[in-house]
Short mmCIF file of C-alpha atoms in Angstrom, two decimals:
data_model
loop_
_atom_site.label_atom_id
_atom_site.label_comp_id
_atom_site.label_asym_id
_atom_site.label_seq_id
_atom_site.Cartn_x
_atom_site.Cartn_y
_atom_site.Cartn_z
CA MET A 1 -32.96 27.82 5.31
CA LYS A 2 -30.27 25.45 7.01
CA PHE A 3 -26.67 26.71 5.30
CA SER A 4 -25.23 23.76 3.26
CA PRO A 5 -21.91 24.58 2.63
CA SER A 6 -20.34 22.96 -0.73
CA LEU A 7 -19.17 19.53 -0.60
CA PHE A 8 -16.10 20.73 -3.02
CA ASP A 9 -15.13 24.46 -4.05
CA VAL A 10 -12.38 24.87 -6.58
CA ARG A 11 -11.44 28.37 -7.51
CA ASP A 12 -9.54 29.79 -10.37
CA VAL A 13 -7.53 26.35 -10.30
CA ASN A 14 -4.41 26.35 -12.03
CA PHE A 15 -1.95 23.37 -12.80
CA THR A 16 1.39 22.94 -14.28
CA ARG A 17 3.69 20.08 -14.60
CA GLY A 18 7.15 21.28 -16.04
CA ASP A 19 5.99 23.40 -18.70
CA ASN A 20 3.18 22.03 -20.08
CA GLU A 21 0.06 23.71 -18.54
CA ILE A 22 -2.30 20.98 -17.84
CA LEU A 23 -5.37 22.69 -16.27
CA LYS A 24 -6.16 26.69 -16.57
CA SER A 25 -8.47 28.84 -14.36
CA VAL A 26 -10.05 26.10 -12.96
CA ASN A 27 -13.89 27.13 -10.93
CA LEU A 28 -15.71 23.91 -10.14
CA THR A 29 -18.71 23.61 -6.80
CA ILE A 30 -20.24 20.14 -6.45
CA LEU A 31 -23.24 20.73 -3.80
CA LYS A 32 -24.63 17.84 -1.30
CA GLY A 33 -26.74 15.16 -2.90
CA GLU A 34 -25.73 16.26 -7.08
CA TYR A 35 -24.76 13.63 -9.50
CA CYS A 36 -21.89 14.72 -11.99
CA ALA A 37 -20.03 13.75 -14.19
CA ILE A 38 -16.79 15.05 -15.83
CA ILE A 39 -16.36 13.68 -19.16
CA GLY A 40 -13.14 15.20 -22.25
CA PRO A 41 -11.17 13.73 -24.42
CA ASN A 42 -8.15 11.98 -22.89
CA GLY A 43 -5.60 13.66 -21.35
CA GLY A 44 -7.53 16.23 -21.51
CA GLY A 45 -7.22 16.46 -17.52
CA LYS A 46 -10.13 14.31 -16.16
CA THR A 47 -7.83 12.94 -13.63
CA THR A 48 -5.76 15.45 -13.26
CA LEU A 49 -8.56 16.89 -11.62
CA ILE A 50 -9.79 14.39 -9.56
CA ARG A 51 -6.28 14.21 -8.01
CA LEU A 52 -6.28 17.68 -7.24
CA LEU A 53 -9.59 16.98 -5.46
CA MET A 54 -7.98 14.70 -3.42
CA GLY A 55 -5.21 16.16 -2.46
CA LEU A 56 -2.56 13.99 -4.00
CA GLU A 57 -1.37 16.63 -6.21
CA LYS A 58 -0.90 20.50 -5.46
CA PRO A 59 -2.55 22.89 -7.61
CA THR A 60 0.00 25.32 -8.69
CA SER A 61 -2.37 28.21 -7.96
CA GLY A 62 -6.04 28.54 -7.36
CA THR A 63 -8.24 27.29 -3.75
CA ILE A 64 -9.70 24.28 -3.02
CA LYS A 65 -12.14 23.68 0.27
CA LEU A 66 -13.65 20.43 1.06
CA PHE A 67 -16.68 20.59 3.01
CA GLY A 68 -16.56 24.59 3.73
CA THR A 69 -12.50 23.36 4.57
CA ASP A 70 -9.55 24.52 2.59
CA GLN A 71 -7.73 21.46 2.02
CA SER A 72 -4.92 21.88 3.17
CA LYS A 73 -6.48 21.33 7.12
CA PHE A 74 -8.84 18.65 5.97
CA ARG A 75 -8.66 15.66 7.97
CA GLU A 76 -12.54 14.07 7.65
CA TRP A 77 -11.24 12.32 4.49
CA HIS A 78 -13.46 9.12 5.28
CA ARG A 79 -16.70 11.85 4.40
CA ILE A 80 -15.32 11.51 0.33
CA GLY A 81 -14.95 8.22 -0.84
CA TYR A 82 -12.49 7.87 -3.56
CA VAL A 83 -12.19 5.23 -6.59
CA PRO A 84 -8.82 5.14 -8.99
CA GLN A 85 -8.91 4.49 -12.15
CA ARG A 86 -6.58 1.94 -12.29
CA SER A 87 -8.37 -0.40 -9.27
CA ALA A 88 -10.12 -3.08 -11.44
CA LEU A 89 -6.71 -3.63 -12.33
CA VAL A 90 -5.40 -5.92 -8.93
CA ASP A 91 -2.22 -8.39 -8.86
CA ALA A 92 -3.64 -11.72 -9.15
CA THR A 93 -1.99 -13.17 -6.26
CA PHE A 94 -2.60 -10.11 -4.04
CA PRO A 95 -2.99 -11.72 -0.99
CA ALA A 96 -6.84 -9.91 -0.19
CA THR A 97 -10.02 -11.67 0.20
CA VAL A 98 -13.40 -9.29 -0.65
CA ARG A 99 -13.94 -8.62 3.07
CA GLU A 100 -10.94 -7.88 3.81
CA VAL A 101 -10.85 -5.08 0.53
CA VAL A 102 -14.07 -3.46 2.14
CA ALA A 103 -12.44 -3.71 6.01
CA MET A 104 -10.05 -0.79 4.89
CA GLY A 105 -12.64 1.73 4.21
CA ARG A 106 -13.13 1.54 8.07
CA TYR A 107 -9.52 1.38 8.56
CA ALA A 108 -8.52 5.67 8.97
CA ARG A 109 -11.92 5.73 10.91
CA ARG A 110 -10.60 2.84 13.96
CA GLY A 111 -7.20 4.60 14.60
CA ILE A 112 -4.37 2.90 16.12
CA PHE A 113 -5.01 -0.47 18.14
CA GLY A 114 -9.08 -0.01 16.52
CA PHE A 115 -10.01 -3.68 16.64
CA GLU A 116 -13.36 -3.84 14.22
CA SER A 117 -16.34 -2.37 16.25
CA LEU A 118 -19.99 -3.39 15.76
CA GLU A 119 -20.53 -0.53 14.13
CA ASP A 120 -17.47 -1.54 12.22
CA ILE A 121 -18.76 -4.71 10.73
CA GLY A 122 -22.60 -3.43 10.02
CA ALA A 123 -20.76 -0.66 7.30
CA ILE A 124 -18.59 -3.40 6.14
CA GLU A 125 -21.40 -5.98 5.93
CA GLU A 126 -23.61 -3.10 4.40
CA SER A 127 -21.73 -2.08 1.94
CA MET A 128 -21.32 -5.14 0.63
CA GLU A 129 -24.89 -5.89 0.98
CA GLN A 130 -25.64 -2.88 -1.40
CA MET A 131 -23.31 -3.20 -3.78
CA GLY A 132 -23.92 -6.89 -4.07
CA VAL A 133 -20.55 -8.77 -2.78
CA SER A 134 -21.64 -10.67 -0.13
CA ASP A 135 -21.30 -13.91 -1.78
CA LEU A 136 -17.58 -13.24 -2.76
CA ARG A 137 -16.39 -12.32 0.74
CA ASP A 138 -14.18 -14.77 1.52
CA ARG A 139 -12.66 -14.62 -2.65
CA LEU A 140 -9.40 -13.30 -3.52
CA ILE A 141 -9.73 -9.89 -4.65
CA GLY A 142 -7.49 -11.06 -7.89
CA HIS A 143 -9.81 -13.63 -9.14
CA LEU A 144 -12.55 -11.99 -9.68
CA SER A 145 -14.07 -10.69 -12.73
CA GLY A 146 -12.98 -6.58 -14.06
CA GLY A 147 -17.02 -5.90 -12.97
CA GLN A 148 -16.60 -7.67 -9.74
CA ARG A 149 -13.97 -5.74 -8.35
CA GLN A 150 -15.32 -2.26 -9.40
CA ARG A 151 -18.14 -3.09 -7.28
CA VAL A 152 -15.94 -3.97 -4.34
CA MET A 153 -13.97 -0.77 -4.61
CA ILE A 154 -16.84 1.37 -5.08
CA ALA A 155 -17.90 -1.04 -1.46
CA ARG A 156 -14.88 -0.13 -0.31
CA ALA A 157 -15.08 3.58 -0.34
CA LEU A 158 -18.77 3.41 0.75
CA ALA A 159 -17.82 1.26 4.05
CA SER A 160 -16.88 5.03 5.41
CA HIS A 161 -20.02 5.90 5.31
CA PRO A 162 -19.20 8.79 2.64
CA GLN A 163 -20.67 12.25 1.84
CA VAL A 164 -19.61 11.71 -1.69
CA LEU A 165 -18.16 10.11 -3.77
CA ILE A 166 -15.57 9.97 -6.60
CA VAL A 167 -15.20 7.13 -9.32
CA ASP A 168 -12.51 7.45 -11.71
CA GLU A 169 -13.20 6.23 -15.53
CA PRO A 170 -15.31 3.35 -14.18
CA ASN A 171 -15.45 1.75 -17.28
CA THR A 172 -11.46 -0.05 -17.57
CA GLY A 173 -11.93 -3.39 -17.43
CA VAL A 174 -15.46 -3.69 -17.39
CA ASP A 175 -18.03 -5.54 -19.67
CA VAL A 176 -20.41 -3.08 -21.16
CA GLU A 177 -23.86 -5.16 -19.10
CA SER A 178 -21.68 -4.80 -15.96
CA GLN A 179 -21.39 -0.90 -17.18
CA HIS A 180 -24.71 -0.53 -17.37
CA ARG A 181 -25.31 -2.32 -13.96
CA PHE A 182 -22.94 -0.30 -13.13
CA TYR A 183 -24.45 3.33 -13.38
CA GLU A 184 -27.69 2.49 -12.31
CA LEU A 185 -26.02 1.39 -8.94
CA LEU A 186 -24.48 4.88 -8.87
CA ARG A 187 -27.92 6.30 -9.53
CA VAL A 188 -28.99 4.51 -6.58
CA LEU A 189 -26.63 5.47 -4.31
CA ASN A 190 -27.26 9.18 -5.35
CA LYS A 191 -31.24 8.83 -4.90
CA SER A 192 -31.22 6.42 -2.30
CA LYS A 193 -28.81 7.86 0.16
CA GLY A 194 -28.40 10.92 -1.00
CA ILE A 195 -24.51 10.15 -1.34
CA ALA A 196 -22.97 13.01 -4.01
CA ILE A 197 -22.01 11.29 -6.83
CA LEU A 198 -18.74 12.39 -9.15
CA PHE A 199 -17.49 10.39 -12.19
CA ILE A 200 -15.31 10.93 -14.95
CA THR A 201 -16.44 8.89 -18.05
CA HIS A 202 -15.46 9.08 -21.26
CA ASP A 203 -18.42 7.52 -22.48
CA VAL A 204 -20.91 9.98 -23.16
CA GLY A 205 -23.83 7.76 -23.85
CA VAL A 206 -24.00 7.33 -20.10
CA ILE A 207 -24.53 10.53 -19.25
CA ALA A 208 -28.04 10.30 -17.60
CA GLU A 209 -30.79 13.07 -18.58
CA ASP A 210 -31.27 13.89 -14.71
CA ILE A 211 -27.64 14.23 -14.11
CA SER A 212 -27.42 17.52 -11.88
CA LYS A 213 -24.09 18.88 -13.08
CA LEU A 214 -22.05 18.22 -16.24
CA PHE A 215 -18.17 19.00 -16.57
CA PHE A 216 -16.31 19.01 -20.02
CA VAL A 217 -12.59 19.62 -19.18
CA ASN A 218 -9.86 19.65 -22.19
CA GLN A 219 -6.50 20.47 -21.12
CA THR A 220 -6.95 24.49 -20.12
CA LEU A 221 -10.89 24.73 -20.21
CA LEU A 222 -13.71 23.80 -18.01
CA LEU A 223 -16.97 24.37 -18.22
CA SER A 224 -20.25 23.56 -16.61
CA GLN A 225 -23.76 23.03 -18.58
CA THR A 226 -26.65 21.31 -18.49
CA PRO A 227 -26.30 18.29 -20.45
CA GLN A 228 -29.14 18.41 -22.47
CA GLU A 229 -27.24 21.95 -23.68
CA MET A 230 -23.69 20.08 -23.18
CA LEU A 231 -24.78 16.67 -25.67
CA ARG A 232 -25.96 19.15 -29.00
CA CYS A 233 -24.26 18.15 -31.15
CA ASP A 234 -22.08 21.75 -32.21
CA SER A 235 -20.92 21.74 -28.36
CA MET A 236 -19.49 18.50 -28.52
CA SER A 237 -17.64 19.18 -31.87
CA ARG A 238 -16.44 22.48 -30.60
CA LEU A 239 -15.01 21.06 -27.22
CA TYR A 240 -13.75 18.05 -29.12
CA GLY A 241 -12.53 20.54 -32.14
CA THR A 242 -13.96 17.60 -34.46
CA PRO A 243 -17.31 17.29 -35.69
CA ALA A 244 -19.07 14.81 -33.55
CA HIS A 245 -22.37 12.78 -33.29
CA VAL A 246 -24.04 11.79 -30.15
CA VAL A 247 -25.25 8.32 -30.11
CA SER A 248 -27.29 7.93 -27.43
CA HIS A 249 -27.78 3.86 -26.08
CA ASN A 250 -30.71 4.40 -24.99
CA HIS A 251 -30.86 2.53 -21.62
CA MET B 1 16.84 -32.62 20.69
CA VAL B 2 16.56 -31.86 24.70
CA GLU B 3 20.67 -32.72 24.38
CA MET B 4 20.74 -30.02 22.05
CA LEU B 5 18.90 -27.37 24.00
CA SER B 6 20.52 -28.22 27.49
CA TYR B 7 23.71 -26.21 25.56
CA PRO B 8 22.92 -22.67 26.32
CA PHE B 9 24.29 -21.20 23.17
CA MET B 10 21.83 -23.45 21.85
CA GLN B 11 19.38 -22.15 24.11
CA ARG B 12 20.40 -18.72 23.63
CA ALA B 13 20.15 -19.07 19.28
CA PHE B 14 16.56 -20.31 19.76
CA ILE B 15 15.71 -17.50 21.13
CA ALA B 16 17.04 -15.45 18.71
CA GLY B 17 16.12 -17.67 15.50
CA LEU B 18 12.50 -17.82 16.71
CA MET B 19 12.43 -13.70 17.39
CA ILE B 20 13.71 -12.94 13.73
CA ALA B 21 12.15 -15.66 12.92
CA LEU B 22 9.02 -14.29 13.56
CA LEU B 23 9.78 -9.88 12.99
CA ALA B 24 11.09 -10.96 9.69
CA ALA B 25 8.45 -13.15 8.33
CA MET B 26 5.53 -10.51 9.66
CA SER B 27 7.37 -6.91 7.91
CA GLY B 28 8.78 -9.02 5.34
CA SER B 29 4.78 -9.52 4.23
CA PHE B 30 4.98 -5.78 3.24
CA ILE B 31 7.77 -5.28 1.33
CA VAL B 32 7.35 -8.28 -0.80
CA LEU B 33 3.73 -7.11 -1.73
CA ARG B 34 5.64 -3.63 -2.52
CA ARG B 35 7.75 -5.14 -4.57
CA TYR B 36 10.17 -3.24 -2.26
CA SER B 37 12.22 -7.30 -1.38
CA LEU B 38 15.77 -5.94 -2.60
CA LEU B 39 15.20 -3.67 0.58
CA SER B 40 16.52 -6.21 3.43
CA GLU B 41 19.21 -7.14 0.76
CA THR B 42 20.52 -3.51 0.78
CA LEU B 43 20.25 -3.35 4.29
CA ALA B 44 21.48 -6.61 4.90
CA HIS B 45 24.82 -5.51 3.80
CA VAL B 46 24.71 -1.87 5.23
CA SER B 47 24.36 -3.65 8.53
CA LEU B 48 27.77 -4.81 7.67
CA VAL B 49 29.53 -1.84 7.45
CA GLY B 50 28.12 -1.10 10.96
CA VAL B 51 29.80 -4.53 12.19
CA SER B 52 33.07 -3.59 10.22
CA VAL B 53 33.18 -0.30 12.20
CA GLY B 54 32.52 -2.20 15.48
CA ILE B 55 35.32 -4.72 14.78
CA LEU B 56 37.97 -1.59 13.65
CA PHE B 57 36.92 0.41 16.94
CA GLY B 58 36.63 -2.22 19.20
CA LEU B 59 32.28 -1.07 19.69
CA SER B 60 29.49 -3.41 20.16
CA PRO B 61 29.21 -4.98 16.13
CA LEU B 62 25.40 -5.42 16.52
CA TRP B 63 24.86 -1.65 18.15
CA MET B 64 26.52 -0.23 15.04
CA ALA B 65 24.69 -2.40 12.56
CA VAL B 66 21.53 -1.30 14.03
CA VAL B 67 23.12 2.56 13.57
CA ALA B 68 24.12 1.54 10.31
CA SER B 69 21.09 -0.01 8.78
CA LEU B 70 18.97 3.14 10.01
CA ILE B 71 20.35 5.62 9.03
CA ALA B 72 20.37 3.87 5.30
CA SER B 73 16.77 3.01 5.66
CA TRP B 74 15.97 6.50 6.02
CA LEU B 75 18.45 8.21 3.45
CA ILE B 76 16.45 4.92 0.99
CA GLU B 77 13.37 5.62 1.57
CA TYR B 78 14.18 9.90 1.15
CA LEU B 79 15.66 9.80 -2.19
CA ARG B 80 12.84 6.92 -3.20
CA SER B 81 9.81 9.41 -1.50
CA VAL B 82 11.16 13.34 -1.83
CA HIS B 83 13.55 13.14 -5.41
CA GLY B 84 11.31 10.46 -6.92
CA MET B 85 14.29 8.33 -7.67
CA TYR B 86 13.43 4.32 -8.99
CA SER B 87 13.35 1.79 -5.77
CA ASP B 88 15.80 0.08 -7.41
CA SER B 89 18.71 2.04 -8.45
CA VAL B 90 18.52 3.58 -4.98
CA LEU B 91 19.22 0.13 -3.70
CA ALA B 92 21.61 -0.96 -5.99
CA ILE B 93 23.53 2.14 -5.06
CA PHE B 94 23.34 1.47 -1.48
CA LEU B 95 23.92 -2.51 -1.43
CA SER B 96 27.18 -2.29 -3.74
CA GLY B 97 28.46 1.62 -1.93
CA SER B 98 28.02 -0.20 1.12
CA LEU B 99 29.64 -3.72 0.44
CA ALA B 100 32.38 -1.80 -0.59
CA LEU B 101 33.09 0.08 2.83
CA ALA B 102 32.69 -2.54 4.59
CA ILE B 103 35.38 -4.08 2.83
CA VAL B 104 37.74 -1.17 3.18
CA ILE B 105 36.98 -0.80 6.59
CA VAL B 106 37.53 -4.20 7.36
CA SER B 107 40.46 -4.06 5.51
CA LEU B 108 41.71 -1.28 7.70
CA SER B 109 41.63 -3.42 10.70
CA GLY B 110 43.94 -5.22 9.20
CA SER B 111 42.36 -9.04 8.41
CA PHE B 112 39.21 -10.74 6.98
CA ASN B 113 38.68 -12.72 10.52
CA ALA B 114 36.62 -15.58 11.94
CA SER B 115 34.13 -12.98 13.35
CA LEU B 116 33.14 -11.44 9.95
CA PHE B 117 32.84 -14.64 8.44
CA SER B 118 30.06 -15.08 11.25
CA TYR B 119 28.38 -12.65 10.31
CA LEU B 120 28.27 -12.98 6.85
CA PHE B 121 26.81 -16.27 6.98
CA GLY B 122 25.40 -16.87 10.83
CA SER B 123 26.71 -18.69 13.66
CA ILE B 124 24.43 -20.23 16.63
CA LEU B 125 27.65 -20.16 18.76
CA SER B 126 27.98 -16.58 18.39
CA VAL B 127 24.91 -15.03 20.49
CA SER B 128 25.38 -13.79 23.53
CA ASN B 129 23.39 -12.54 26.75
CA ASP B 130 24.41 -9.22 25.07
CA ASP B 131 22.89 -10.06 21.99
CA LEU B 132 20.13 -11.18 23.11
CA MET B 133 19.39 -8.45 25.60
CA ILE B 134 20.03 -5.53 22.43
CA MET B 135 17.10 -7.85 20.31
CA GLY B 136 14.29 -8.18 23.35
CA PHE B 137 14.50 -4.57 23.26
CA PHE B 138 14.96 -3.79 19.81
CA GLY B 139 12.61 -6.64 18.63
CA SER B 140 10.36 -5.92 20.74
CA LEU B 141 9.86 -2.66 19.75
CA SER B 142 9.59 -3.60 16.65
CA MET B 143 6.91 -5.79 17.21
CA ALA B 144 5.00 -3.46 18.64
CA LEU B 145 4.59 -1.24 16.11
CA LEU B 146 4.20 -3.41 13.41
CA ILE B 147 0.86 -5.37 15.67
CA LEU B 148 -0.32 -1.52 16.26
CA PHE B 149 -0.10 -0.03 12.76
CA PHE B 150 -0.98 -3.52 10.74
CA LYS B 151 -3.65 -2.95 9.06
CA GLU B 152 -2.82 0.72 8.13
CA LEU B 153 0.30 -1.05 6.69
CA TYR B 154 -1.34 -3.76 5.20
CA PHE B 155 -3.67 -0.68 3.42
CA ILE B 156 -0.71 0.62 1.65
CA ALA B 157 0.40 -2.16 0.41
CA PHE B 158 -2.51 -2.42 -1.50
CA ASP B 159 -3.00 0.78 -2.56
CA GLU B 160 -0.71 3.74 -1.29
CA GLU B 161 -2.90 6.88 -3.13
CA VAL B 162 -6.29 5.01 -1.61
CA ALA B 163 -4.30 4.72 1.43
CA ARG B 164 -3.59 8.59 1.29
CA THR B 165 -6.25 9.55 0.74
CA SER B 166 -8.52 8.18 3.43
CA GLY B 167 -6.66 9.87 5.97
CA ILE B 168 -3.89 7.61 6.65
CA ARG B 169 -0.43 9.27 6.86
CA VAL B 170 1.31 7.52 4.30
CA PRO B 171 5.09 8.79 4.27
CA LEU B 172 5.51 9.28 8.12
CA LEU B 173 4.51 4.83 8.31
CA ASN B 174 6.50 4.65 5.32
CA PHE B 175 9.49 5.98 7.17
CA MET B 176 8.43 3.57 10.30
CA LEU B 177 8.23 0.17 8.31
CA VAL B 178 11.72 0.65 6.75
CA SER B 179 13.27 1.81 9.95
CA ILE B 180 11.61 -1.42 11.77
CA ILE B 181 13.06 -3.22 8.32
CA ALA B 182 16.49 -1.91 9.13
CA VAL B 183 16.48 -2.72 12.49
CA ILE B 184 15.43 -6.25 12.56
CA ILE B 185 17.94 -7.36 9.27
CA ALA B 186 21.12 -5.34 11.96
CA LEU B 187 19.42 -7.55 14.36
CA SER B 188 19.42 -11.04 12.53
CA ILE B 189 22.82 -11.30 11.21
CA ARG B 190 23.65 -12.70 14.85
CA VAL B 191 22.05 -15.72 13.34
CA VAL B 192 21.29 -15.97 9.54
CA GLY B 193 24.02 -13.35 8.42
CA THR B 194 24.20 -10.82 6.30
CA LEU B 195 24.52 -12.37 2.63
CA LEU B 196 21.62 -14.60 3.77
CA ILE B 197 18.66 -12.75 6.26
CA GLY B 198 17.26 -11.61 2.95
CA ALA B 199 15.61 -14.92 2.21
CA LEU B 200 14.37 -15.09 5.87
CA MET B 201 11.64 -11.81 4.89
CA VAL B 202 11.27 -12.67 1.45
CA ILE B 203 10.64 -16.41 1.69
CA PRO B 204 8.13 -17.32 4.39
CA PRO B 205 5.61 -14.53 2.47
CA VAL B 206 5.99 -15.55 -1.48
CA ALA B 207 5.57 -19.61 -0.04
CA ALA B 208 2.75 -18.06 1.76
CA ILE B 209 0.91 -15.91 -0.42
CA ARG B 210 0.99 -19.14 -3.38
CA PHE B 211 -1.35 -20.36 -1.00
CA GLY B 212 -4.05 -18.42 -1.78
CA MET B 213 -5.53 -16.92 0.95
CA GLY B 214 -6.32 -13.56 2.52
CA PHE B 215 -3.96 -11.35 4.37
CA PHE B 216 -4.15 -12.47 7.28
CA SER B 217 -3.96 -15.81 7.30
CA THR B 218 -1.01 -15.45 4.64
CA THR B 219 0.76 -13.52 6.97
CA LEU B 220 -0.29 -16.66 10.08
CA LEU B 221 1.31 -19.07 7.50
CA SER B 222 3.81 -17.19 6.46
CA ILE B 223 4.72 -16.70 10.04
CA ALA B 224 4.30 -20.34 11.06
CA ILE B 225 7.29 -21.54 7.59
CA ALA B 226 9.98 -19.17 9.25
CA LEU B 227 9.86 -20.40 12.61
CA VAL B 228 9.52 -24.50 11.16
CA CYS B 229 12.18 -23.61 8.76
CA VAL B 230 14.49 -21.47 11.17
CA VAL B 231 14.03 -24.45 14.14
CA ALA B 232 14.58 -26.64 11.60
CA GLY B 233 17.59 -24.83 10.65
CA LEU B 234 19.52 -24.48 13.94
CA SER B 235 18.83 -27.67 14.12
CA LEU B 236 20.66 -29.05 11.17
CA SER B 237 23.23 -26.50 11.82
CA PHE B 238 24.33 -28.39 15.52
CA PHE B 239 23.97 -31.64 14.20
CA PHE B 240 26.07 -31.59 10.91
CA SER B 241 27.98 -28.06 11.59
CA LEU B 242 26.53 -26.03 9.45
CA PRO B 243 26.49 -22.33 9.07
CA SER B 244 23.06 -21.63 10.58
CA GLY B 245 22.02 -19.02 7.82
CA ALA B 246 22.90 -20.95 5.29
CA ALA B 247 21.14 -24.19 7.04
CA ILE B 248 17.83 -22.00 7.82
CA VAL B 249 17.76 -20.66 3.61
CA LEU B 250 18.18 -23.69 2.79
CA CYS B 251 15.11 -24.71 4.89
CA LEU B 252 13.02 -22.23 3.59
CA LEU B 253 14.29 -23.07 -0.05
CA VAL B 254 12.34 -26.33 0.62
CA ALA B 255 9.27 -24.63 1.96
CA PHE B 256 9.46 -22.74 -0.92
CA ILE B 257 9.42 -25.98 -4.06
CA PHE B 258 6.83 -27.35 -1.77
CA ALA B 259 4.79 -24.77 -1.58
CA LEU B 260 4.75 -24.36 -5.36
CA VAL B 261 4.15 -27.93 -6.70
CA VAL B 262 1.71 -28.32 -4.02
CA ASN B 263 -0.41 -24.99 -5.77
CA ARG B 264 1.33 -25.41 -9.19
CA ARG B 265 -1.55 -23.93 -11.42
#
């Protein structure tokens, strides 16, 4: 059997800010091609967990390995596509066309003196095509709708040909119809390209039944269960601390 | 025009002015987009400390301005990035602090003299061959670095965190950018003057952004605006005996108003 290291391997990670314990004893593994979601209440530490994975915060204790390499020694960041929460909120006048934003996804691969190679151009065109933003290439990013911007940001992340895509709260500033199309796109990327996906949401309804792993993050607690188990009302009530009902959106 | 360019001092002023316009407009885009416009103003005041030290001890004011501005830029970036202080507060402290220091040093040297006036508002008569050599050296170095790291600096201006997670060495490039800006500002004080250089760095990008284009086109337009305004300003300065810095900034203001009117929404 071919050895396949986990993409993310988080062991006993704790994170405190001042006296606040934000995350406690977090363990998490994501394997190649998995389709995973993180849910949990606001302020529960979902975004902090993602920031720890991306090296934007340092854990107080514990270890994080990316592609089998200790995070501090990891250099191949182009293998991870990251779309932060606020990415759909861009200053309306920022001078950046859609094409320029997507091209940023290739910068780390180009190095200094790096002019766009044919490979770069191909990757940029392909990812714009995939996300359906090719027609918007010359438009300013700030002039697009929330949903369109979100797709441009994903296209930028895809341009570096990542093996895993992390998307934080894709719904921020995006209408319901775009949200549904967006999750379908994530699923297609996962199925057709084999890209592992990890997304944060607080909308339980968008979680597909065939999800590989569902993580629940609430401050000091992290559970990894099957979705069916997690979505049972008693589990949700226990995790959110209040009586909860899961409403199916059937999409 | 031909008559104006027949004077060696005007030739030197034009060479220096065009070089500064190119550098200021190019680097200015990055600080404007990062909401860091006051950095140029602050470093210009810090350069004045260097100039006054130069005047007091009989050293090259331009060299001293480069040194003072560089040291201050590193301190500002250190306080901002490592100590997490608010950028605008750090800049405010350095701006008034350095001006106070410069005034004390100049007072120690005896008097506010005419040469200091030229450093405040710029003078086309003041650019020497030595100045041009210093500007040529530091200017080419700064330009080379700006071109080499143009795309990385753009990515950082767009989204610093995502740039970092893409493997771009953000802290190093931030230090490099403030160093380049420090050098450009120190070099500019002969032609534009310390009190006015901020405008040359900030107005061309702000005016260019109004036209709603992508970053590459915006930068090219910004450079064009800076070059045209410097040529116009230096010419006005020659024909009407005005301080060159003030004449250039007035031209920039006209360009800015034009950009506003043309692109009103």
